[in-house]
Short mmCIF file of C-alpha atoms in Angstrom, two decimals:
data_model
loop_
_atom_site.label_atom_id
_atom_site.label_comp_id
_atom_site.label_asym_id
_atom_site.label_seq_id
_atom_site.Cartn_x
_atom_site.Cartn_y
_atom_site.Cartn_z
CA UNK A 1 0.00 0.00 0.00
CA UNK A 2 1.48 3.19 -0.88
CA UNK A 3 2.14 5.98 1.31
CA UNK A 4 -0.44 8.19 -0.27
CA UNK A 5 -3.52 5.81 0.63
CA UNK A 6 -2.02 5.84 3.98
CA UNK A 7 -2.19 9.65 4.67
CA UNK A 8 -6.06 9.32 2.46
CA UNK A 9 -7.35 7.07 4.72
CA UNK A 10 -6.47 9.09 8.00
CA UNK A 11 -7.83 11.92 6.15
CA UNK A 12 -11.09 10.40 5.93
CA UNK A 13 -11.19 8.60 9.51
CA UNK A 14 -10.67 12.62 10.20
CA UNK A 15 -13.53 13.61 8.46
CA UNK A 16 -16.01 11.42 10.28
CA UNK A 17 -14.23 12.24 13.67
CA UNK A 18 -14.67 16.11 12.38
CA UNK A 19 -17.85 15.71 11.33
CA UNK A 20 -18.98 14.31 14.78
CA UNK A 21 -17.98 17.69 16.60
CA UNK A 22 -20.87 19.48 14.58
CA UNK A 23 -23.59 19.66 17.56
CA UNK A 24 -26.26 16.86 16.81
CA UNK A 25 -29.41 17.93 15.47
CA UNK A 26 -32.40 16.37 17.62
CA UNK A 27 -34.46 15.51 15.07
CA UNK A 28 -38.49 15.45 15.33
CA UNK A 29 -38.14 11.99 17.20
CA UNK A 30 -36.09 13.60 19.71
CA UNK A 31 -33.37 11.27 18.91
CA UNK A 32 -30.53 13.25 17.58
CA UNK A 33 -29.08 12.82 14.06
CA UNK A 34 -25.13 13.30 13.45
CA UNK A 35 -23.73 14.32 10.29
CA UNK A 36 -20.70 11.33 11.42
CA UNK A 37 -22.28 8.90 8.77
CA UNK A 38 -21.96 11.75 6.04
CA UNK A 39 -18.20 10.79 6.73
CA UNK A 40 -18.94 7.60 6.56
CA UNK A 41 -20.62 6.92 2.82
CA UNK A 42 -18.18 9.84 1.40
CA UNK A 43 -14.94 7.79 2.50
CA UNK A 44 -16.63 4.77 0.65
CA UNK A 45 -17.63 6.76 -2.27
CA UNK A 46 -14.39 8.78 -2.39
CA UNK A 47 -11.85 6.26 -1.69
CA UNK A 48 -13.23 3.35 -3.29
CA UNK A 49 -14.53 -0.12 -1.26
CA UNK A 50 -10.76 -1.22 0.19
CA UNK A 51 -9.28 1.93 1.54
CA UNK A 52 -12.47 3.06 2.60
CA UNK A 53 -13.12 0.05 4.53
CA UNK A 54 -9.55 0.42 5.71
CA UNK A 55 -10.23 4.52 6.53
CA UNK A 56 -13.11 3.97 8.91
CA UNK A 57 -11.55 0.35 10.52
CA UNK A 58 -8.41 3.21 11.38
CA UNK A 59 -11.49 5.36 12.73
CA UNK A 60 -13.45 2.58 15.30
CA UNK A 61 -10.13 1.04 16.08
CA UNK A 62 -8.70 4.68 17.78
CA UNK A 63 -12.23 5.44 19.02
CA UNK A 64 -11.96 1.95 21.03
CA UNK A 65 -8.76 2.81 21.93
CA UNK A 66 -9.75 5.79 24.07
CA UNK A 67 -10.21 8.82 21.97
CA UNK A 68 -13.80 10.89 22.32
CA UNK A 69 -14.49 10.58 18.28
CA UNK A 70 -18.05 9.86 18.32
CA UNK A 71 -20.89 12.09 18.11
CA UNK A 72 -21.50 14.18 21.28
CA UNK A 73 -17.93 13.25 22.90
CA UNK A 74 -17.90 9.47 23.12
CA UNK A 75 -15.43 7.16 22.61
CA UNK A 76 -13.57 3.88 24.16
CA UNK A 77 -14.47 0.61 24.96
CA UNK A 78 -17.60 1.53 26.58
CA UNK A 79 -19.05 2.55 22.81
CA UNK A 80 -19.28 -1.19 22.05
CA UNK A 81 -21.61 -1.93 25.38
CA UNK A 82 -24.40 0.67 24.07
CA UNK A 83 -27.33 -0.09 22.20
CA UNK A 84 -25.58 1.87 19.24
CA UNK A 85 -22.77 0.07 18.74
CA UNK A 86 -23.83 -2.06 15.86
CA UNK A 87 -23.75 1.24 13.53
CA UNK A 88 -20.21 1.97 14.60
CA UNK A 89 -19.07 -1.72 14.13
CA UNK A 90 -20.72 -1.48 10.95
CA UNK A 91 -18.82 1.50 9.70
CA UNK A 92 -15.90 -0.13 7.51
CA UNK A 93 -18.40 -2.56 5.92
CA UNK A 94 -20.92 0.17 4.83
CA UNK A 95 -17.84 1.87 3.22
CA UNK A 96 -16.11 -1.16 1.53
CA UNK A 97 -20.14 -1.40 0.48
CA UNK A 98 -20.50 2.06 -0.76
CA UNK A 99 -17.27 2.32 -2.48
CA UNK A 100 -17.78 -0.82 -4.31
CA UNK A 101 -21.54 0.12 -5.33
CA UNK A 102 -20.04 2.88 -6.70
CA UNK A 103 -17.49 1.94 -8.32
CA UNK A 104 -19.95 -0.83 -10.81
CA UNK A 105 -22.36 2.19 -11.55
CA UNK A 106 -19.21 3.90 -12.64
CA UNK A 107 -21.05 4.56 -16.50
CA UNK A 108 -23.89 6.46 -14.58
CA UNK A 109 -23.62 9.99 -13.83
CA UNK A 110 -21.74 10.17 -10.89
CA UNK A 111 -24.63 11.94 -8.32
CA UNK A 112 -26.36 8.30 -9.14
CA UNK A 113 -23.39 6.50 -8.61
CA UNK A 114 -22.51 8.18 -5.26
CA UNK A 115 -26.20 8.30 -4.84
CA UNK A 116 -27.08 4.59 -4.66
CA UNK A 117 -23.71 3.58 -3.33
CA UNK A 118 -24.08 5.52 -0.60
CA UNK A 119 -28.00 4.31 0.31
CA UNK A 120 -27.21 0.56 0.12
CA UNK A 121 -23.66 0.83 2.28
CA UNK A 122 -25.11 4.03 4.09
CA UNK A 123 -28.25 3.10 4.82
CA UNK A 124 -28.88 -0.76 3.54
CA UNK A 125 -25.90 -2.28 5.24
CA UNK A 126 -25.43 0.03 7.97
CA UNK A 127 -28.93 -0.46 9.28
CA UNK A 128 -28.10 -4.63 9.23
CA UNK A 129 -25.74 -3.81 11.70
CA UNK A 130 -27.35 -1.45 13.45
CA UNK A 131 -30.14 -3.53 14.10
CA UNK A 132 -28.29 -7.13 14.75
CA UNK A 133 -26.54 -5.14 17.19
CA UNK A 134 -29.19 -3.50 19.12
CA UNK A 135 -31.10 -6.46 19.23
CA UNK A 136 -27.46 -8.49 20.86
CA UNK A 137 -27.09 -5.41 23.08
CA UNK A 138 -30.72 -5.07 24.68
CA UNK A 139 -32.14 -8.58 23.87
CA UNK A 140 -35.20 -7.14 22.31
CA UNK A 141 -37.47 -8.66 19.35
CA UNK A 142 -36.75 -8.32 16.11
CA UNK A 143 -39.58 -6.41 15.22
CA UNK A 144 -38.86 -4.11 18.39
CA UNK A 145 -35.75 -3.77 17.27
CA UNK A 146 -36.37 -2.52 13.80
CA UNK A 147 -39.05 -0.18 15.02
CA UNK A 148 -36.48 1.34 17.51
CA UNK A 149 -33.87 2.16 14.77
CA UNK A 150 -36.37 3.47 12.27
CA UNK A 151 -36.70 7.23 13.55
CA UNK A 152 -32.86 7.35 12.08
CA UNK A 153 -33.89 6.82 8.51
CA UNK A 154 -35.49 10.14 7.70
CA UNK A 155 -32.20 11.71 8.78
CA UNK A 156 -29.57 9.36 7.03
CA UNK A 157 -31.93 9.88 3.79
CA UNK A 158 -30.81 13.43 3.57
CA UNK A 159 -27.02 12.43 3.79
CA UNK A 160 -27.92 10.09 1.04
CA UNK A 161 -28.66 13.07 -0.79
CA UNK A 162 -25.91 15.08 0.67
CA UNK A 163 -23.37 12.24 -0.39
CA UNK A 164 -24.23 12.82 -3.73
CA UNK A 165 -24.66 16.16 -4.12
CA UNK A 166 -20.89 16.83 -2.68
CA UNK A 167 -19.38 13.87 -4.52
CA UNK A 168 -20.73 15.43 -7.89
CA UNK A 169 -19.02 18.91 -6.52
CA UNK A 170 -15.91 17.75 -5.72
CA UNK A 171 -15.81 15.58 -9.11
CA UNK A 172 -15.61 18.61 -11.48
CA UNK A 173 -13.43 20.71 -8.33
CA UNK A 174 -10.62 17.51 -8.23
CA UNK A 175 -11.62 14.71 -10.82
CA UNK A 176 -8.92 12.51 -9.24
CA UNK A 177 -9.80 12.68 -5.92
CA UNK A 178 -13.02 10.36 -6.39
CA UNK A 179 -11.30 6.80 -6.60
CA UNK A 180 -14.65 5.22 -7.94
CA UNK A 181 -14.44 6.98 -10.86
CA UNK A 182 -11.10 5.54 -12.66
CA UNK A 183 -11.17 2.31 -14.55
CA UNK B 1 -4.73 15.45 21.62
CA UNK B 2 -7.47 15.19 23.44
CA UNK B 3 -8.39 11.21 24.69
CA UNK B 4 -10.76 10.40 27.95
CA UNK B 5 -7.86 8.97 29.74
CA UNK B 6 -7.35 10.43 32.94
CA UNK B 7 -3.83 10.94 34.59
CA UNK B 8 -3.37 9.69 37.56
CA UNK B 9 -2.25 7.05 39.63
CA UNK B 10 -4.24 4.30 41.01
CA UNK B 11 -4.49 0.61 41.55
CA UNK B 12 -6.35 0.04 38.38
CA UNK B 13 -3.79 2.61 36.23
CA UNK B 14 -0.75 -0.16 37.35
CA UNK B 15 -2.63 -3.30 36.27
CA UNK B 16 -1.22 -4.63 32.46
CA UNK B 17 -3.31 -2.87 29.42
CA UNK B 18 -3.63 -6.30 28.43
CA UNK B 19 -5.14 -8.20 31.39
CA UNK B 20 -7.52 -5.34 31.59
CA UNK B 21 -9.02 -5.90 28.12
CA UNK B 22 -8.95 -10.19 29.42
CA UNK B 23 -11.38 -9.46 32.13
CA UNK B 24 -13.59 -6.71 30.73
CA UNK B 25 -13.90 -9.21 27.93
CA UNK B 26 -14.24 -11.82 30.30
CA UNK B 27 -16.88 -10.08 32.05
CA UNK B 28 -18.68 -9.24 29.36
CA UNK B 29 -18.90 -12.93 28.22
CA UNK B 30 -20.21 -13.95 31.90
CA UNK B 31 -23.04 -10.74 32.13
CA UNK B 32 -24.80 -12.55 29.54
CA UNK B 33 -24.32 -16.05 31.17
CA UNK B 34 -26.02 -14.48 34.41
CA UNK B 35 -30.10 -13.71 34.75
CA UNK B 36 -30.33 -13.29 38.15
CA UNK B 37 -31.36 -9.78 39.07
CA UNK B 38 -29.40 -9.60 42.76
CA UNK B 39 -26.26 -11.21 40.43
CA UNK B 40 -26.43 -8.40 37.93
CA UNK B 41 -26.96 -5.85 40.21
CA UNK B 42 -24.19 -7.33 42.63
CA UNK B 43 -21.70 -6.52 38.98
CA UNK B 44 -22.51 -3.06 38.75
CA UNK B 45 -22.33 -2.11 42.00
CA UNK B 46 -18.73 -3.54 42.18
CA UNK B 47 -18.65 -1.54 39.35
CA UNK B 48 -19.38 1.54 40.94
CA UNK B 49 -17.24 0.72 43.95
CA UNK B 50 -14.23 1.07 41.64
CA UNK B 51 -14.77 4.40 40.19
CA UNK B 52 -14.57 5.15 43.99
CA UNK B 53 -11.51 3.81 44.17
CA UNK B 54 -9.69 6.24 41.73
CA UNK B 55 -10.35 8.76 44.47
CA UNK B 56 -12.86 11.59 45.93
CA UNK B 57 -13.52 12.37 41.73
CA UNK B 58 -14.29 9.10 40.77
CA UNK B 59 -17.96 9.05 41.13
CA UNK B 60 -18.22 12.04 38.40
CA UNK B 61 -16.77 9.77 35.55
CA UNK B 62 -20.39 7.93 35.87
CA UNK B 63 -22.03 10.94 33.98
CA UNK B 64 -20.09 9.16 30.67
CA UNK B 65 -23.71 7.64 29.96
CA UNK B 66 -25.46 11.05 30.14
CA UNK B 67 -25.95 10.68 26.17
CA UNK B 68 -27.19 7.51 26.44
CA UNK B 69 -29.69 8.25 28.85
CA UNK B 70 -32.73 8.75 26.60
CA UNK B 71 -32.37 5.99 24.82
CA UNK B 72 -32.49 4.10 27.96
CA UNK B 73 -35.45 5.14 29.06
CA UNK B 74 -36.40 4.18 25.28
CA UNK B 75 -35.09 0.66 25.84
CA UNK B 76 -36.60 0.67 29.08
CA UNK B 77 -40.39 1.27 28.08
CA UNK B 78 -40.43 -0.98 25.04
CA UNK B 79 -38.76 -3.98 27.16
CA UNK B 80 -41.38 -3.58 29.65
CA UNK B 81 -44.01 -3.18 27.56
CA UNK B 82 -42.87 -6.74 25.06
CA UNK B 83 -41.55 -8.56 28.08
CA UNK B 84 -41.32 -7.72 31.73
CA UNK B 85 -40.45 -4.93 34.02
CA UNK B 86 -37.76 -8.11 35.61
CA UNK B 87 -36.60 -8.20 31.97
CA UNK B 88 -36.22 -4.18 31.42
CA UNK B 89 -34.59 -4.18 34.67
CA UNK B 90 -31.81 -7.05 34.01
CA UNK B 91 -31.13 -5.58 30.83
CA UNK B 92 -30.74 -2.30 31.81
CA UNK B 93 -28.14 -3.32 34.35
CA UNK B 94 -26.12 -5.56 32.31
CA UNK B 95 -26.01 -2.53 30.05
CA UNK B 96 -24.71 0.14 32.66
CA UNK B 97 -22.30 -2.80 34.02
CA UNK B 98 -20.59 -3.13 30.65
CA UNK B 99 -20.30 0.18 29.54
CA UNK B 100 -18.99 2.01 32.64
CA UNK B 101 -16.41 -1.55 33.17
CA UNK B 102 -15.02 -0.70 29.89
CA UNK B 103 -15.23 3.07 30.61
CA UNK B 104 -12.88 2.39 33.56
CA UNK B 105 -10.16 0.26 31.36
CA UNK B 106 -10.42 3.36 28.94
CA UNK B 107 -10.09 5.99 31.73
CA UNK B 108 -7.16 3.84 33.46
CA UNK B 109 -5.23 2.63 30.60
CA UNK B 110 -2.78 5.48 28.38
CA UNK B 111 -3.51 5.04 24.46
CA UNK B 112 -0.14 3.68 23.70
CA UNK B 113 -0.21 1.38 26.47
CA UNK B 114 -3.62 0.36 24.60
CA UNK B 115 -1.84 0.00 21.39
CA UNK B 116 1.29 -2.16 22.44
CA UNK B 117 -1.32 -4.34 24.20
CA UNK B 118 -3.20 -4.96 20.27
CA UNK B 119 -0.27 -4.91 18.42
CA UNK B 120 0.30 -8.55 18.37
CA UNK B 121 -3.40 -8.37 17.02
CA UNK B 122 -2.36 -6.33 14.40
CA UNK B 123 0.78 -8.88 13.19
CA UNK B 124 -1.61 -10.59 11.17
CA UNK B 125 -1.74 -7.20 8.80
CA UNK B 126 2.00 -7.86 8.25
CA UNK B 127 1.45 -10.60 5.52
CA UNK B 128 -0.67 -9.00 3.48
CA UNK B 129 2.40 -5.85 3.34
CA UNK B 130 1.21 -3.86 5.49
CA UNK B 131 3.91 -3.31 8.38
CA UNK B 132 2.93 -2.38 12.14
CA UNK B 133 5.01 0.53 12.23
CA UNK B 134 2.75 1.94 8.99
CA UNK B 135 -0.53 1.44 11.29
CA UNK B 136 1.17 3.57 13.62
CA UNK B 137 2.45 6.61 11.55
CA UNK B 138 -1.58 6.27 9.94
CA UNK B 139 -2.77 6.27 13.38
CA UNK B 140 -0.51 9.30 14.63
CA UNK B 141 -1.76 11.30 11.11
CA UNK B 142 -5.33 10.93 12.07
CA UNK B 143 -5.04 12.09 15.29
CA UNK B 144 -3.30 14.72 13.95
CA UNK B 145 -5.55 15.33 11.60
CA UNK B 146 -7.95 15.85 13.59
CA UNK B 147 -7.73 19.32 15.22
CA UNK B 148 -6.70 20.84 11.66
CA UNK B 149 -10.22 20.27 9.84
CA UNK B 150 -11.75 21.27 12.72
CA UNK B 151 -10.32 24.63 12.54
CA UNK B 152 -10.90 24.54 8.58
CA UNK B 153 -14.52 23.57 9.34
CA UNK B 154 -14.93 26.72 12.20
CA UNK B 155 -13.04 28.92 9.55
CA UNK B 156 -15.83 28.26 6.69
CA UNK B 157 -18.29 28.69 9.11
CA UNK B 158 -17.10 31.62 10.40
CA UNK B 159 -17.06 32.81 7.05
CA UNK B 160 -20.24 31.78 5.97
CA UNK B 161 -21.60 34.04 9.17
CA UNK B 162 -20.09 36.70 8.32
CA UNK B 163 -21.28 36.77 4.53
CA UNK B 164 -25.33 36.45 6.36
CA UNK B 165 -25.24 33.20 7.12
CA UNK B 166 -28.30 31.36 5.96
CA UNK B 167 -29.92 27.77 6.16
CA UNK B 168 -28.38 25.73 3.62
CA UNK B 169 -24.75 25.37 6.06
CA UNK B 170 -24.62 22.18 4.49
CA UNK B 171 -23.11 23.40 1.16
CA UNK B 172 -19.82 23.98 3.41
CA UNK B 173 -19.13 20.43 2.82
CA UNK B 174 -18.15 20.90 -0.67
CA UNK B 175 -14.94 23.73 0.53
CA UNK B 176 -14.67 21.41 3.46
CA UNK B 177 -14.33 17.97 1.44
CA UNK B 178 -11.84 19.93 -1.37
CA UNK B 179 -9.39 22.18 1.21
CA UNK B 180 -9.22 18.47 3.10
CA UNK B 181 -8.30 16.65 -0.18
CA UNK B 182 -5.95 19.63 -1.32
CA UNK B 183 -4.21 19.36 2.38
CA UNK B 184 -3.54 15.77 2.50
CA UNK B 185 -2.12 15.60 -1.26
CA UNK B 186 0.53 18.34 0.00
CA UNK B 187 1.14 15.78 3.51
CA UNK B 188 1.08 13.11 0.83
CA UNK B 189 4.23 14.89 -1.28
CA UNK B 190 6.01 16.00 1.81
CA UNK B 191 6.30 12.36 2.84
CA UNK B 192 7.12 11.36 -0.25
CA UNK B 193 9.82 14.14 -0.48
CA UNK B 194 11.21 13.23 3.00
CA UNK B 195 12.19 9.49 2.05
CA UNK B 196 8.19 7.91 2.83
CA UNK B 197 6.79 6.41 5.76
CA UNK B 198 9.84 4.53 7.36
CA UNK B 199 10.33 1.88 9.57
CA UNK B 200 12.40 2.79 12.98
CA UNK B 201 15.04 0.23 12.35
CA UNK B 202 15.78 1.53 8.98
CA UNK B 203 18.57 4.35 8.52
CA UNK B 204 17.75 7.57 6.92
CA UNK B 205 20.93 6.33 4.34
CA UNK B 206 18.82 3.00 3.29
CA UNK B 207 15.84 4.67 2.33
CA UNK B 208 15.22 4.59 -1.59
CA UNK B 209 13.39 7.19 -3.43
CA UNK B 210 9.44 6.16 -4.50
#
């Protein structure tokens, strides 16, 4: 691996750590959104499925480690006790899954490449997590369980949208910076 | 860089990084073994006893699940309302016993005490060429990174407030996304122009240009 994907994919594991400082919106459910999976679906899309995957593995690996990454401060071992912790273990997958979504639609216009990538690793895969793992963590049904994690879909739609609509920006700013994009 | 470990000494801050991660791991395996109530409660308030060990302070470093507590009480109506308030109850103490345990090995243990302790983890990574030293230097970079798009982010904002401001803040993504990408291509050719990421037995004289 060359020393340029190196310094990428601490870029991005930045990005989502960055992104988590912006304060969380409590959306109508009174369960606050983050803008942390925006970081997310962008590394996937961006980097492409491998370094991506790699990026946000960098990112829950120093969060359990100790550092306050997450949304609203959090951060160590702790993080993987809570009923959330299924979305953060399911952070490299939903990149490697966004990136490589993105990468076959690579003949589409690029805000439905990003676009779709980013729902099925963003929101598809993410939520399988996300789900398995709050069921694990609080023993609830699965029906329960799905119900619970529904009031974050409205929320991750619009970074769905958001994914795309900065991917196609940055594609005619820096061409080469979207990985997905080169044969 | 900022990290929730907190200086100090204590029994718990002597104990190995790695037998720490054994029990809380160990713990966590048994918490789900147990489904006695008086058990489970028993756990957490050893639990709590601990934090009181690190001193007169200790108790405050319980407020760590302040986020979480909504979507207790979340948990804790639907689990009484699909199974029992027993249930709710056991649940919600295995819960608090977990995450304030592995609070405590977070607050006690330094981050590169952490890391030695999973670096044999990591040895795996070697095979498929990627070296342990090259985790590290990634590692360092993102924490570094950190505090520097922060201020890039608070600069755009600060910015956008003072050109009126408006709803659609979102559009300071875009800047964000391209200063970021701009940034680490100039880290990227720095290290490249400085010999690349090396490892700490290799002399600055062995190093061959990329």
């Amino acid at each position: 691996m060359k020393d340029q994907a190196l310094v990428q994919m601490a870029l991005y594991a930045a990005l989502v750590a960055a992104l988590g400082l912006i304060p969380p919106v409590p959306f109508v459910t009174g369960i606050p959104i983050t803008a942390q999976t925006l970081g997310v679906m962008l590394a996937g899309v961006m980097l492409g499925p491998w370094r991506g995957f790699l990026s946000m593995l960098l990112f829950v690996g120093v969060v359990a480690l100790g550092a306050p990454l997450l949304s609203g401060g959090r951060g160590g071992l702790g993080v993987f006790a809570s009923p959330t912790t299924g979305f953060i273990i399911g952070f490299p997958v939903a990149a490697l899954v966004a990136g490589y979504v993105a990468r076959l639609l690579q003949r589409q216009s690029i805000l439905i490449a990003a676009g779709v990538g980013a729902f099925v690793g963003g929101i598809l895969v993410l939520y399988v997590f996300g789900i398995v793992g709050f069921k694990l963590v609080t023993g609830s049904e699965w029906l329960r369980s799905v119900q619970v994690m529904a009031v974050y879909v409205p929320g991750d739609s619009v970074k769905v949208v958001l994914t795309a609509l900065v991917a196609q920006a940055v594609y005619k700013g820096l061409p080469g910076a979207v990985a997905t994009r080169q044969a | 860089m900022m990290t929730l470990y907190v200086h100090r000494q204590s029994w718990l801050h002597r104990q190995p990084a790695g037998l720490k991660l054994l029990v809380l791991m160990a713990t966590s395996v048994a918490l789900y073994a147990l489904t006695s109530l008086w058990t489970a409660g028993a756990a957490l308030i050893a639990v709590i006893l601990a934090y009181r060990s690190l001193g007169p302070a200790g108790w405050s470093y319980l407020w760590v699940v302040k986020p979480l507590l909504p979507m207790f009480i979340l948990i804790f109506v639907v689990q009484t309302w699909s199974q029992s308030v027993s249930a709710a109850i056991l649940m919600l103490l295995r819960m608090l016993t977990l995450i304030w345990l592995a609070n405590l090995v977070t607050l006690t243990t330094r981050m590169d005490a952490m890391m030695d302790a999973v670096m044999p983890i990591l040895s795996p990574f070697r095979r498929v060429g990627v070296a342990p030293h090259r985790i590290a230097f990634t590692v360092a970079l993102f924490v570094r990174f950190v505090p520097v798009l922060m201020a890039v982010l608070n600069s755009l904002l600060e910015a956008w407030k003072s050109r009126g401001g408006g709803r659609a803040v979102w559009r300071l993504a875009i800047p964000m996304l391209i200063n970021a990408i701009r940034m680490s291509d100039h880290v990227a050719q720095a290290l490249a122009a400085r010999g690349g990421v090396r490892s700490p037995e290799t002399p600055v004289s062995m190093v061959q240009p990329q």
